[in-house]
C-alpha cells in the first residue's frame, strides 16, 4: 500500500502483542546473506517494516523458512553452524513490492504468499499520530490478542484461510504491483 495507509500501525500492533523479544526484522533480500539466517533462531515472527524496492533473485532460503526445512545459520566466531527448524511467519510491509527475478519469479515463491492490500492513503489531517500509542495500551493489546486467537481458531477449523487466492492470481497481482513496465505492456500492448 501507499505511504500513510497504516501498514506499520498494523504490523506494530501485532508485534506489540507478540513481544519484540521474539521478533526479527530481516528483509527477504537479505535472508540468504552470510550471518543473517541465525537472526531467525528462536523468533516467532520476522516482521520487516519496509522491504524497499531492491529486486531479488534468490528465494531458496525464504522457501526453506516457510517449508519447515532444517536451516543452518552461520554464527560469527563459532566453529559450528546453528541448526534449527524455524516455525515462525514472515510479515513484510512495502509501499512498492520489490521485483522478483530469476528463480524468485516462480510458482513456488508465489504459492507461499498472502497479499494484504492497504489501498487507502490517509490525508495528513486524517492521521491520528497517537493511534499507535492507543493500540499499545493493555486493553487494546488484549483485544488484538483475542482477535488473533479468533482468527487462529477459524484457520484451524477451516484448515486454511477463508479466501485462498489461486497462485496465478497472486503472481499477477504481485507482478502488477512490482513492475510498472509489465503493467504498461499488459494494458497497452
Coordinates of N, CA and C in Angstrom, one line a residue:
X1 N 0.8 -1.2 0.0 CA 0.0 0.0 0.0 C 0.8 1.2 0.0
X2 N 0.2 2.4 -0.3 CA 1.0 3.6 -0.3 C 1.4 4.1 1.0
X3 N 2.2 5.1 1.1 CA 2.6 5.8 2.3 C 1.4 6.3 3.0
X4 N 1.4 6.2 4.3 CA 0.3 6.7 5.2 C -1.0 5.9 5.0
X5 N -0.8 4.6 4.8 CA -2.0 3.7 4.7 C -2.1 2.8 5.9
X6 N -1.3 3.0 6.9 CA -1.4 2.4 8.2 C -0.8 0.9 8.2
X7 N 0.1 0.6 7.3 CA 0.7 -0.7 7.3 C 1.6 -0.9 8.5
X8 N 2.4 0.1 8.8 CA 3.2 0.0 10.0 C 2.4 -0.1 11.3
X9 N 1.3 0.6 11.4 CA 0.5 0.6 12.5 C 0.0 -0.8 12.8
X10 N -0.5 -1.5 11.7 CA -1.0 -2.8 11.8 C 0.2 -3.8 12.3
X11 N 1.3 -3.7 11.6 CA 2.5 -4.5 12.0 C 2.9 -4.3 13.4
X12 N 3.0 -3.0 13.8 CA 3.4 -2.7 15.2 C 2.4 -3.2 16.2
X13 N 1.1 -3.2 15.9 CA 0.1 -3.8 16.8 C 0.3 -5.3 17.0
X14 N 0.6 -6.0 15.9 CA 0.9 -7.4 16.0 C 2.2 -7.7 16.8
X15 N 3.2 -6.9 16.6 CA 4.4 -7.0 17.3 C 4.2 -6.7 18.8
X16 N 3.4 -5.7 19.1 CA 3.1 -5.4 20.5 C 2.4 -6.5 21.3
X17 N 1.7 -7.3 20.6 CA 1.0 -8.5 21.3 C 2.0 -9.6 21.4
X18 N 2.8 -9.9 20.3 CA 3.8 -11.0 20.4 C 5.0 -10.7 21.3
X19 N 5.4 -9.4 21.3 CA 6.6 -9.0 22.0 C 7.8 -8.9 21.2
X20 N 8.6 -7.9 21.3 CA 9.7 -7.7 20.5 C 10.8 -8.7 20.7
X21 N 10.9 -9.4 21.8 CA 11.9 -10.4 22.1 C 11.8 -11.6 21.1
X22 N 10.7 -11.8 20.6 CA 10.5 -12.9 19.7 C 10.3 -12.5 18.2
X23 N 10.8 -11.3 17.9 CA 10.6 -10.8 16.5 C 11.9 -10.4 16.0
X24 N 12.2 -10.8 14.7 CA 13.4 -10.3 14.0 C 12.9 -9.4 12.9
X25 N 13.8 -8.7 12.2 CA 13.4 -7.8 11.1 C 14.4 -7.9 10.0
X26 N 14.2 -8.9 9.2 CA 15.1 -9.3 8.1 C 14.4 -9.3 6.8
X27 N 14.7 -8.3 5.9 CA 14.1 -8.3 4.6 C 14.3 -9.5 3.8
X28 N 13.4 -9.9 2.9 CA 13.6 -11.0 2.0 C 14.9 -11.0 1.2
X29 N 15.3 -9.8 0.8 CA 16.5 -9.6 0.1 C 17.8 -10.0 0.8
X30 N 17.7 -10.1 2.2 CA 18.9 -10.4 3.0 C 18.9 -11.8 3.6
X31 N 17.8 -12.6 3.4 CA 17.7 -13.9 4.0 C 18.9 -14.8 3.7
X32 N 19.4 -14.7 2.5 CA 20.4 -15.7 2.0 C 21.9 -15.1 2.2
X33 N 22.0 -14.0 2.9 CA 23.3 -13.4 3.1 C 24.0 -14.0 4.3
X34 N 25.3 -14.0 4.3 CA 26.1 -14.6 5.4 C 25.7 -14.0 6.8
X35 N 25.6 -14.8 7.8 CA 25.3 -14.4 9.2 C 23.9 -13.9 9.4
X36 N 23.1 -13.9 8.4 CA 21.7 -13.4 8.6 C 20.7 -14.4 9.1
X37 N 20.8 -15.6 8.6 CA 19.8 -16.6 8.9 C 19.7 -16.9 10.4
X38 N 20.8 -16.8 11.2 CA 20.8 -17.0 12.6 C 19.9 -16.0 13.3
X39 N 19.6 -14.9 12.7 CA 18.7 -13.9 13.3 C 17.3 -14.4 13.5
X40 N 16.9 -15.5 12.8 CA 15.6 -16.1 12.9 C 15.5 -17.1 14.1
X41 N 16.6 -17.5 14.6 CA 16.7 -18.5 15.6 C 15.9 -18.0 16.9
X42 N 14.9 -18.9 17.3 CA 14.1 -18.6 18.5 C 13.2 -17.4 18.3
X43 N 12.9 -17.0 17.1 CA 12.0 -15.9 16.8 C 10.7 -16.5 16.2
X44 N 9.6 -15.9 16.6 CA 8.3 -16.4 16.1 C 7.8 -15.6 14.9
X45 N 8.3 -14.4 14.7 CA 7.9 -13.6 13.6 C 9.1 -12.8 13.0
X46 N 9.1 -12.8 11.7 CA 10.1 -11.9 11.0 C 9.3 -10.8 10.4
X47 N 9.3 -9.6 11.0 CA 8.5 -8.5 10.5 C 9.4 -7.4 10.0
X48 N 9.4 -7.2 8.7 CA 10.2 -6.1 8.2 C 9.3 -5.0 7.8
X49 N 9.5 -3.8 8.4 CA 8.6 -2.7 8.2 C 8.7 -2.0 6.8
X50 N 9.7 -2.2 6.1 CA 9.8 -1.7 4.7 C 10.8 -2.5 3.9
X51 N 10.3 -3.3 3.0 CA 11.1 -4.2 2.1 C 12.1 -3.3 1.3
X52 N 11.7 -2.2 0.9 CA 12.5 -1.4 -0.1 C 12.2 -1.9 -1.5
X53 N 12.7 -1.2 -2.5 CA 12.4 -1.5 -3.8 C 13.4 -2.4 -4.5
X54 N 14.5 -2.7 -3.8 CA 15.6 -3.5 -4.3 C 15.0 -4.9 -4.7
X55 N 15.3 -5.2 -6.0 CA 14.8 -6.5 -6.5 C 15.6 -7.7 -5.9
X56 N 15.1 -8.9 -6.0 CA 15.8 -10.0 -5.5 C 15.7 -11.2 -6.5
X57 N 16.7 -12.0 -6.5 CA 16.7 -13.1 -7.5 C 16.8 -14.5 -6.8
X58 N 17.1 -14.6 -5.5 CA 17.1 -15.9 -4.9 C 16.1 -15.9 -3.7
X59 N 15.4 -17.0 -3.7 CA 14.4 -17.2 -2.7 C 14.5 -18.6 -2.0
X60 N 15.6 -19.3 -2.3 CA 15.6 -20.7 -1.7 C 15.6 -20.6 -0.2
X61 N 16.2 -19.7 0.5 CA 16.2 -19.6 1.9 C 14.8 -19.3 2.4
X62 N 14.1 -18.3 1.7 CA 12.8 -18.0 2.0 C 11.9 -19.2 1.9
X63 N 12.0 -20.0 0.9 CA 11.2 -21.2 0.7 C 11.5 -22.2 1.8
X64 N 12.8 -22.3 2.2 CA 13.1 -23.2 3.3 C 12.5 -22.8 4.6
X65 N 12.5 -21.5 4.9 CA 11.9 -21.0 6.1 C 10.4 -21.2 6.2
X66 N 9.8 -21.2 5.1 CA 8.3 -21.4 5.0 C 7.9 -22.9 4.9
X67 N 8.9 -23.7 4.6 CA 8.6 -25.1 4.3 C 9.0 -26.1 5.4
X68 N 9.4 -25.6 6.6 CA 9.8 -26.5 7.7 C 11.1 -27.2 7.5
X69 N 11.9 -26.7 6.7 CA 13.2 -27.4 6.4 C 14.2 -27.1 7.6
X70 N 15.2 -27.9 7.7 CA 16.3 -27.7 8.7 C 17.2 -26.6 8.1
X71 N 17.4 -25.5 8.9 CA 18.2 -24.4 8.5 C 19.5 -24.4 9.2
X72 N 20.5 -24.0 8.6 CA 21.8 -23.9 9.2 C 22.3 -22.4 9.1
X73 N 22.3 -21.7 10.2 CA 22.8 -20.4 10.3 C 24.2 -20.3 10.7
X74 N 25.0 -19.5 10.1 CA 26.4 -19.3 10.5 C 26.5 -18.2 11.5
X75 N 27.2 -18.6 12.6 CA 27.4 -17.6 13.7 C 28.8 -17.0 13.6
X76 N 28.9 -15.7 13.8 CA 30.3 -15.1 13.8 C 31.1 -15.7 15.0
X77 N 32.3 -16.1 14.7 CA 33.2 -16.5 15.7 C 33.0 -18.0 16.1
X78 N 32.0 -18.6 15.6 CA 31.7 -20.0 16.0 C 32.3 -21.0 15.0
X79 N 32.7 -22.1 15.5 CA 33.2 -23.1 14.6 C 32.2 -24.1 14.1
X80 N 31.0 -24.0 14.5 CA 29.9 -24.9 14.0 C 28.7 -24.1 13.7
X81 N 27.9 -24.6 12.7 CA 26.7 -24.0 12.3 C 25.6 -24.2 13.4
X82 N 24.6 -23.3 13.4 CA 23.5 -23.4 14.2 C 22.3 -24.0 13.4
X83 N 21.9 -25.2 13.8 CA 20.9 -25.9 13.0 C 19.6 -25.8 13.8
X84 N 18.5 -25.5 13.0 CA 17.2 -25.3 13.6 C 16.1 -25.4 12.5
X85 N 14.9 -25.7 12.9 CA 13.7 -25.6 12.1 C 12.9 -24.4 12.5
X86 N 12.7 -23.5 11.6 CA 12.0 -22.2 12.0 C 10.5 -22.4 11.8
X87 N 9.8 -22.2 12.9 CA 8.3 -22.4 12.8 C 7.6 -21.0 12.8
X88 N 8.3 -19.9 12.5 CA 7.7 -18.6 12.6 C 7.0 -18.2 11.2
X89 N 6.6 -17.0 11.2 CA 6.0 -16.4 10.0 C 6.7 -15.2 9.6
X90 N 6.6 -14.9 8.3 CA 7.2 -13.6 7.8 C 6.0 -12.6 7.6
X91 N 6.3 -11.3 7.9 CA 5.3 -10.3 7.7 C 6.1 -9.1 7.1
X92 N 5.9 -8.8 5.8 CA 6.6 -7.8 5.2 C 5.7 -6.6 4.8
X93 N 6.1 -5.4 5.0 CA 5.4 -4.2 4.6 C 6.2 -3.6 3.4
X94 N 5.4 -3.0 2.5 CA 6.1 -2.4 1.3 C 5.2 -1.3 0.7
X95 N 5.7 -0.2 0.4 CA 5.0 0.8 -0.4 C 4.9 0.3 -1.8
X96 N 6.0 -0.2 -2.3 CA 6.1 -0.8 -3.7 C 6.8 -2.2 -3.5
X97 N 6.2 -3.2 -4.1 CA 6.8 -4.5 -3.9 C 8.1 -4.7 -4.7
X98 N 9.1 -5.3 -4.1 CA 10.3 -5.5 -4.9 C 10.1 -6.5 -6.0
X99 N 10.8 -6.3 -7.1 CA 10.7 -7.2 -8.2 C 11.4 -8.5 -8.1
X100 N 10.8 -9.6 -8.1 CA 11.5 -10.9 -8.1 C 12.0 -11.2 -9.5
X101 N 13.2 -11.7 -9.6 CA 13.8 -12.0 -10.9 C 14.4 -13.4 -10.8
X102 N 14.8 -14.0 -11.9 CA 15.5 -15.3 -11.9 C 14.6 -16.4 -11.3
X103 N 15.1 -17.2 -10.4 CA 14.3 -18.3 -9.8 C 13.3 -17.8 -8.8
X104 N 13.4 -16.5 -8.4 CA 12.5 -15.9 -7.5 C 11.1 -15.8 -8.1
X105 N 11.1 -15.6 -9.4 CA 9.8 -15.3 -10.2 C 9.3 -16.7 -10.6
X106 N 8.8 -17.4 -9.5 CA 8.3 -18.8 -9.8 C 7.1 -19.1 -9.0
X107 N 6.4 -20.1 -9.4 CA 5.1 -20.5 -8.7 C 5.4 -20.9 -7.3
X108 N 6.6 -21.5 -7.0 CA 7.0 -21.9 -5.6 C 7.1 -20.7 -4.7
X109 N 7.5 -19.6 -5.2 CA 7.6 -18.4 -4.4 C 6.2 -17.8 -4.2
X110 N 5.4 -17.6 -5.3 CA 4.1 -17.0 -5.1 C 3.1 -17.9 -4.3
X111 N 3.3 -19.2 -4.3 CA 2.5 -20.1 -3.6 C 2.6 -19.9 -2.1
X112 N 3.7 -19.2 -1.6 CA 3.9 -19.0 -0.2 C 3.5 -17.6 0.3
X113 N 2.8 -16.9 -0.6 CA 2.4 -15.5 -0.3 C 0.9 -15.4 -0.1
X114 N 0.6 -14.5 0.9 CA -0.8 -14.0 1.0 C -0.6 -12.4 1.0
X115 N -1.2 -11.8 0.0 CA -1.1 -10.4 -0.2 C -2.2 -9.7 0.5
X116 N -1.9 -8.7 1.4 CA -3.0 -7.9 2.0 C -2.8 -6.5 1.6
X117 N -3.7 -6.0 0.7 CA -3.6 -4.6 0.3 C -4.0 -3.6 1.3
X118 N -3.3 -2.5 1.4 CA -3.7 -1.4 2.2 C -3.9 -0.2 1.3
X119 N -5.0 -0.2 0.5 CA -5.2 0.7 -0.6 C -5.5 2.2 -0.2
X120 N -5.9 2.5 1.0 CA -6.4 3.8 1.3 C -5.3 4.6 1.9
X121 N -4.9 5.6 1.2 CA -3.9 6.6 1.7 C -4.6 7.7 2.5
X122 N -4.2 7.8 3.8 CA -4.9 8.8 4.6 C -4.3 10.2 4.4
X123 N -5.1 11.2 4.4 CA -4.6 12.6 4.3 C -3.9 13.0 5.6
X124 N -3.1 13.9 5.5 CA -2.3 14.3 6.8 C -3.3 14.8 7.9
X125 N -4.4 15.4 7.5 CA -5.3 15.8 8.6 C -6.2 14.7 9.2
X126 N -6.2 13.5 8.5 CA -6.9 12.3 9.0 C -6.1 11.5 9.9
X127 N -4.8 11.7 9.9 CA -3.9 10.8 10.6 C -3.8 11.2 12.1
X128 N -4.2 10.2 13.0 CA -4.1 10.4 14.4 C -2.7 9.9 14.8
X129 N -1.8 10.8 15.1 CA -0.4 10.4 15.4 C -0.3 9.6 16.7
X130 N -1.3 9.6 17.5 CA -1.2 8.9 18.8 C -1.9 7.5 18.7
X131 N -2.4 7.1 17.5 CA -3.1 5.9 17.3 C -2.3 4.7 17.7
X132 N -1.0 4.7 17.3 CA -0.1 3.6 17.7 C 0.0 3.4 19.2
X133 N 0.1 4.6 19.9 CA 0.1 4.5 21.4 C -1.2 4.0 22.0
X134 N -2.3 4.4 21.3 CA -3.6 3.9 21.8 C -3.7 2.4 21.7
X135 N -3.2 1.8 20.6 CA -3.2 0.4 20.4 C -2.2 -0.4 21.3
X136 N -1.3 0.4 21.9 CA -0.3 -0.3 22.8 C -0.8 -0.4 24.2
X137 N -2.0 0.1 24.5 CA -2.5 0.0 25.9 C -2.8 -1.4 26.2
X138 N -2.8 -1.9 27.5 CA -3.1 -3.3 27.8 C -4.5 -3.7 27.3
X139 N -5.4 -2.8 27.4 CA -6.8 -3.1 27.0 C -6.9 -3.4 25.5
X140 N -6.2 -2.6 24.7 CA -6.2 -2.8 23.3 C -5.4 -4.0 22.9
X141 N -4.3 -4.2 23.5 CA -3.5 -5.4 23.2 C -4.3 -6.7 23.5
X142 N -5.0 -6.6 24.6 CA -5.8 -7.8 25.0 C -6.9 -8.0 23.9
X143 N -7.5 -7.0 23.4 CA -8.5 -7.1 22.3 C -7.9 -7.6 21.0
X144 N -6.7 -7.1 20.7 CA -5.9 -7.6 19.5 C -5.6 -9.1 19.6
X145 N -5.1 -9.5 20.8 CA -4.8 -10.9 21.1 C -6.1 -11.7 20.9
X146 N -7.2 -11.3 21.4 CA -8.5 -12.0 21.2 C -8.8 -12.1 19.8
X147 N -8.7 -11.1 19.0 CA -8.9 -11.1 17.6 C -8.0 -12.1 16.9
X148 N -6.7 -12.1 17.3 CA -5.8 -13.1 16.7 C -6.2 -14.5 17.0
X149 N -6.6 -14.7 18.3 CA -7.0 -16.1 18.7 C -8.3 -16.6 17.9
X150 N -9.2 -15.6 17.7 CA -10.4 -16.0 16.9 C -10.0 -16.4 15.5
X151 N -9.1 -15.6 15.0 CA -8.6 -15.9 13.6 C -7.9 -17.3 13.6
X152 N -7.1 -17.6 14.6 CA -6.4 -18.9 14.7 C -7.4 -20.0 14.8
X153 N -8.4 -19.8 15.6 CA -9.5 -20.9 15.7 C -10.2 -21.1 14.4
X154 N -10.5 -20.0 13.6 CA -11.1 -20.1 12.3 C -10.2 -20.8 11.3
X155 N -8.9 -20.5 11.4 CA -7.9 -21.2 10.5 C -7.9 -22.7 10.7
X156 N -7.8 -23.0 12.0 CA -7.8 -24.5 12.3 C -9.1 -25.2 12.0
X157 N -10.2 -24.5 12.2 CA -11.5 -25.2 11.8 C -11.6 -25.3 10.3
X158 N -11.2 -24.3 9.6 CA -11.3 -24.4 8.1 C -10.2 -25.1 7.4
X159 N -9.1 -25.3 8.2 CA -7.9 -25.9 7.7 C -7.3 -25.0 6.6
X160 N -7.3 -23.7 6.8 CA -6.7 -22.8 5.8 C -7.4 -21.4 5.9
X161 N -6.9 -20.5 5.1 CA -7.5 -19.2 5.1 C -8.9 -19.2 4.3
X162 N -9.7 -18.2 4.7 CA -11.1 -18.1 4.2 C -11.0 -18.0 2.6
X163 N -10.3 -17.1 2.1 CA -10.2 -16.9 0.7 C -8.8 -17.2 0.2
X164 N -8.6 -18.4 -0.2 CA -7.3 -18.8 -0.8 C -7.3 -18.4 -2.2
X165 N -6.4 -17.5 -2.6 CA -6.3 -17.0 -4.0 C -5.5 -17.9 -4.8
X166 N -5.9 -18.2 -6.0 CA -5.1 -19.1 -6.9 C -3.7 -18.5 -7.1
X167 N -2.7 -19.3 -7.2 CA -1.3 -18.8 -7.3 C -1.2 -17.9 -8.5
X168 N -1.8 -18.3 -9.6 CA -1.7 -17.4 -10.8 C -2.2 -16.0 -10.6
X169 N -3.3 -15.9 -9.8 CA -3.8 -14.6 -9.4 C -2.8 -13.8 -8.6
X170 N -2.2 -14.5 -7.6 CA -1.2 -13.8 -6.7 C -0.1 -13.4 -7.5
X171 N 0.4 -14.3 -8.5 CA 1.5 -13.9 -9.3 C 1.2 -12.7 -10.1
X172 N 0.0 -12.6 -10.7 CA -0.4 -11.4 -11.5 C -0.5 -10.2 -10.6
X173 N -1.1 -10.3 -9.4 CA -1.2 -9.1 -8.5 C 0.2 -8.6 -8.1
X174 N 1.1 -9.6 -7.8 CA 2.5 -9.2 -7.4 C 3.2 -8.5 -8.6
X175 N 3.1 -9.1 -9.8 CA 3.8 -8.6 -10.9 C 3.3 -7.1 -11.2
X176 N 2.0 -6.9 -11.1 CA 1.5 -5.6 -11.4 C 1.9 -4.6 -10.4
X177 N 2.0 -5.0 -9.1 CA 2.4 -4.1 -8.1 C 3.9 -3.8 -8.0
X178 N 4.7 -4.7 -8.6 CA 6.2 -4.5 -8.6 C 6.8 -4.1 -9.8
X179 N 6.1 -4.1 -11.0 CA 6.8 -3.8 -12.2 C 5.9 -3.0 -13.1
X180 N 6.2 -1.7 -13.2 CA 5.3 -0.8 -14.0 C 5.5 -1.0 -15.5
X181 N 6.6 -1.5 -15.9 CA 6.8 -1.9 -17.4 C 5.8 -3.0 -17.7
X182 N 5.8 -4.0 -16.8 CA 4.8 -5.2 -17.0 C 3.4 -4.7 -17.2
X183 N 3.0 -3.7 -16.3 CA 1.6 -3.2 -16.3 C 1.4 -2.5 -17.7
X184 N 2.3 -1.7 -18.1 CA 2.1 -1.0 -19.4 C 2.0 -1.9 -20.5
X185 N 2.9 -2.9 -20.6 CA 2.9 -3.9 -21.7 C 1.5 -4.7 -21.7
X186 N 1.1 -5.1 -20.4 CA -0.1 -5.9 -20.3 C -1.3 -5.1 -20.7
X187 N -1.4 -3.8 -20.3 CA -2.5 -3.0 -20.5 C -2.6 -2.3 -21.9
X188 N -1.4 -2.0 -22.4 CA -1.4 -1.2 -23.6 C -0.9 -1.8 -24.9
X189 N -0.2 -3.0 -24.8 CA 0.4 -3.5 -26.0 C -0.3 -4.8 -26.4

